[in-house]
């Protein structure tokens, strides 16, 4: 009897690389991510900016000497997912970072990610890891006010911006505790 292996209806593409949590590692993440996007014939921007911001955060805020960070890119159906995993799981970024000094040269990375991504968030990984992720739709979509509210190609996460049409988690009174449910 011949058996056929079930092939996915849409191809799943992925790329991952482990890098040192240094400015050089963050730069390599951006360059290697951009090259992978180019080889997949996907648009460079805004994915390249998101990769740069998440990698810079991992090298700056997620740095533990001797422990690397990982950049992972997935394409499933019409969604690109960028994940950066670091080993500072106890340092969960705030959903809306407060810029205390408007003239500061840093502190706006997650504002950019939130503005550029369709969805983004943080998932607790296997201790001591955390994964900061962002998703981009690769096809043109309806304006937000016409949207059906459908989410990306990946399951809902435990924390972060799940759908641009939903209120931001920080607008809910219970969001101040920043507790996480398992999943």
Short mmCIF file of C-alpha atoms in Angstrom, two decimals:
data_model
loop_
_atom_site.label_atom_id
_atom_site.label_comp_id
_atom_site.label_asym_id
_atom_site.label_seq_id
_atom_site.Cartn_x
_atom_site.Cartn_y
_atom_site.Cartn_z
CA UNK A 1 0.00 0.00 0.00
CA UNK A 2 1.37 3.40 -0.92
CA UNK A 3 1.16 6.10 1.66
CA UNK A 4 1.36 9.76 0.84
CA UNK A 5 2.87 12.20 3.27
CA UNK A 6 0.50 15.05 3.93
CA UNK A 7 1.97 18.26 2.62
CA UNK A 8 0.93 21.58 4.17
CA UNK A 9 -1.52 23.58 2.08
CA UNK A 10 0.82 26.55 2.27
CA UNK A 11 4.57 26.19 2.63
CA UNK A 12 6.08 27.10 5.97
CA UNK A 13 9.43 28.82 5.75
CA UNK A 14 11.69 29.39 8.71
CA UNK A 15 15.13 30.70 9.52
CA UNK A 16 16.95 30.93 12.82
CA UNK A 17 20.38 31.95 13.95
CA UNK A 18 22.06 32.24 17.33
CA UNK A 19 24.08 35.40 17.93
CA UNK A 20 26.12 37.02 20.67
CA UNK A 21 24.26 39.64 22.74
CA UNK A 22 26.47 42.49 21.58
CA UNK A 23 26.01 45.46 19.25
CA UNK A 24 27.78 43.37 16.58
CA UNK A 25 25.34 40.49 17.17
CA UNK A 26 22.38 42.85 16.85
CA UNK A 27 23.79 44.24 13.60
CA UNK A 28 24.33 40.72 12.26
CA UNK A 29 20.74 39.83 13.15
CA UNK A 30 19.51 42.76 11.06
CA UNK A 31 21.80 41.92 8.12
CA UNK A 32 21.13 38.17 8.16
CA UNK A 33 17.38 38.73 8.60
CA UNK A 34 17.34 41.15 5.67
CA UNK A 35 19.25 38.67 3.51
CA UNK A 36 16.77 35.92 4.39
CA UNK A 37 13.83 38.19 3.52
CA UNK A 38 15.55 38.96 0.21
CA UNK A 39 16.05 35.24 -0.55
CA UNK A 40 12.35 34.61 0.20
CA UNK A 41 11.51 37.58 -2.07
CA UNK A 42 9.64 39.36 0.71
CA UNK A 43 9.53 43.11 1.31
CA UNK A 44 12.43 44.36 3.42
CA UNK A 45 10.59 47.00 5.34
CA UNK A 46 9.17 47.26 7.91
CA UNK A 47 10.47 43.76 8.87
CA UNK A 48 14.09 44.94 8.80
CA UNK A 49 13.34 47.73 11.30
CA UNK A 50 11.49 45.33 13.59
CA UNK A 51 14.37 42.84 13.48
CA UNK A 52 16.82 45.65 14.27
CA UNK A 53 14.80 46.92 17.25
CA UNK A 54 14.15 43.51 18.78
CA UNK A 55 17.77 42.40 18.31
CA UNK A 56 19.08 45.67 19.78
CA UNK A 57 16.81 45.17 22.80
CA UNK A 58 18.09 41.60 23.26
CA UNK A 59 21.70 42.80 23.08
CA UNK A 60 21.07 45.71 25.44
CA UNK A 61 18.40 44.61 27.92
CA UNK A 62 18.47 40.82 27.52
CA UNK A 63 22.21 40.45 27.73
CA UNK A 64 23.69 37.83 30.04
CA UNK A 65 27.43 37.26 29.62
CA UNK A 66 28.06 33.91 27.97
CA UNK A 67 24.46 33.46 26.79
CA UNK A 68 23.44 34.18 23.21
CA UNK A 69 20.17 35.40 21.77
CA UNK A 70 18.29 33.81 18.88
CA UNK A 71 16.60 35.40 15.86
CA UNK A 72 13.86 33.31 14.26
CA UNK A 73 11.81 34.20 11.20
CA UNK A 74 8.73 32.21 10.17
CA UNK A 75 6.44 32.64 7.22
CA UNK A 76 3.10 30.84 7.45
CA UNK A 77 0.47 31.65 4.85
CA UNK A 78 0.49 35.45 4.53
CA UNK A 79 2.15 36.24 7.89
CA UNK A 80 5.79 36.88 8.70
CA UNK A 81 6.67 36.34 12.35
CA UNK A 82 9.88 37.73 13.82
CA UNK A 83 10.98 36.27 17.16
CA UNK A 84 13.95 37.24 19.29
CA UNK A 85 14.67 34.96 22.23
CA UNK A 86 17.00 36.04 25.02
CA UNK A 87 17.93 34.64 28.43
CA UNK A 88 16.59 37.43 30.63
CA UNK A 89 13.12 35.97 31.14
CA UNK A 90 12.66 37.97 34.33
CA UNK A 91 12.94 41.26 32.41
CA UNK A 92 9.62 41.51 30.59
CA UNK A 93 9.40 44.71 28.52
CA UNK A 94 6.55 47.04 29.30
CA UNK A 95 3.81 47.04 26.71
CA UNK A 96 4.05 50.81 26.42
CA UNK A 97 7.42 52.06 27.47
CA UNK A 98 7.36 55.52 28.96
CA UNK A 99 9.71 57.97 27.30
CA UNK A 100 10.67 60.18 30.21
CA UNK A 101 13.03 62.39 28.23
CA UNK A 102 11.83 63.36 24.73
CA UNK A 103 15.43 64.30 23.83
CA UNK A 104 16.84 60.90 24.86
CA UNK A 105 18.69 58.95 22.18
CA UNK A 106 17.14 55.61 23.17
CA UNK A 107 13.98 54.17 24.69
CA UNK A 108 11.69 54.19 21.66
CA UNK A 109 12.27 50.69 20.24
CA UNK A 110 8.98 49.16 21.33
CA UNK A 111 7.08 52.24 20.17
CA UNK A 112 8.49 51.55 16.70
CA UNK A 113 7.68 47.84 16.89
CA UNK A 114 4.13 48.63 17.98
CA UNK A 115 3.71 51.15 15.18
CA UNK A 116 5.14 48.89 12.46
CA UNK A 117 3.81 45.43 13.43
CA UNK A 118 0.29 44.13 13.00
CA UNK A 119 0.67 42.24 16.29
CA UNK A 120 3.44 41.92 18.84
CA UNK A 121 4.00 40.60 22.33
CA UNK A 122 6.10 38.66 24.78
CA UNK A 123 5.91 34.95 25.53
CA UNK A 124 7.64 33.27 28.42
CA UNK A 125 9.97 30.60 27.10
CA UNK A 126 11.58 27.69 28.85
CA UNK A 127 13.35 29.17 31.89
CA UNK A 128 15.29 31.47 31.73
CA UNK A 129 14.16 32.53 28.24
CA UNK A 130 11.60 34.98 26.93
CA UNK A 131 10.52 35.52 23.35
CA UNK A 132 9.65 38.98 22.05
CA UNK A 133 7.74 38.56 18.80
CA UNK A 134 6.11 40.64 16.10
CA UNK A 135 3.92 39.67 13.17
CA UNK A 136 3.45 41.35 9.81
CA UNK A 137 0.81 40.56 7.22
CA UNK A 138 2.44 40.12 3.84
CA UNK A 139 -0.63 41.00 1.79
CA UNK A 140 -2.58 44.21 1.64
CA UNK A 141 -5.46 44.23 4.07
CA UNK A 142 -8.60 46.24 4.63
CA UNK A 143 -8.33 49.37 6.76
CA UNK A 144 -8.71 48.69 10.50
CA UNK A 145 -12.25 50.09 10.60
CA UNK A 146 -13.32 47.50 7.99
CA UNK A 147 -11.40 44.63 9.57
CA UNK A 148 -13.20 41.50 10.67
CA UNK A 149 -10.97 41.36 13.74
CA UNK A 150 -9.18 38.25 12.52
CA UNK A 151 -5.76 37.75 14.02
CA UNK A 152 -2.51 36.55 12.46
CA UNK A 153 -1.54 33.04 11.44
CA UNK A 154 -0.21 32.18 14.88
CA UNK A 155 -2.17 31.41 18.05
CA UNK A 156 -2.98 34.17 20.50
CA UNK A 157 -0.14 34.82 22.90
CA UNK A 158 -0.17 35.46 26.62
CA UNK A 159 0.75 39.12 26.55
CA UNK A 160 1.15 42.00 24.12
CA UNK A 161 -0.64 43.54 21.22
CA UNK A 162 -2.82 40.77 19.86
CA UNK A 163 -4.97 42.69 17.41
CA UNK A 164 -4.62 46.32 16.33
CA UNK A 165 -8.39 46.83 16.62
CA UNK A 166 -8.52 45.73 20.27
CA UNK A 167 -7.79 48.17 23.09
CA UNK A 168 -4.18 48.01 24.22
CA UNK A 169 -3.64 45.78 27.31
CA UNK A 170 -2.40 48.76 29.34
CA UNK A 171 -5.84 50.36 29.00
CA UNK A 172 -7.39 47.58 31.10
CA UNK A 173 -7.32 48.09 34.91
CA UNK A 174 -6.09 44.54 35.51
CA UNK A 175 -3.19 45.01 33.08
CA UNK A 176 -1.14 46.88 35.66
CA UNK A 177 -0.28 43.61 37.44
CA UNK A 178 1.36 42.15 34.28
CA UNK A 179 0.66 38.59 35.34
CA UNK A 180 0.94 35.88 32.73
CA UNK A 181 -1.25 32.90 32.11
CA UNK A 182 0.34 29.66 31.02
CA UNK A 183 0.18 28.65 27.41
#
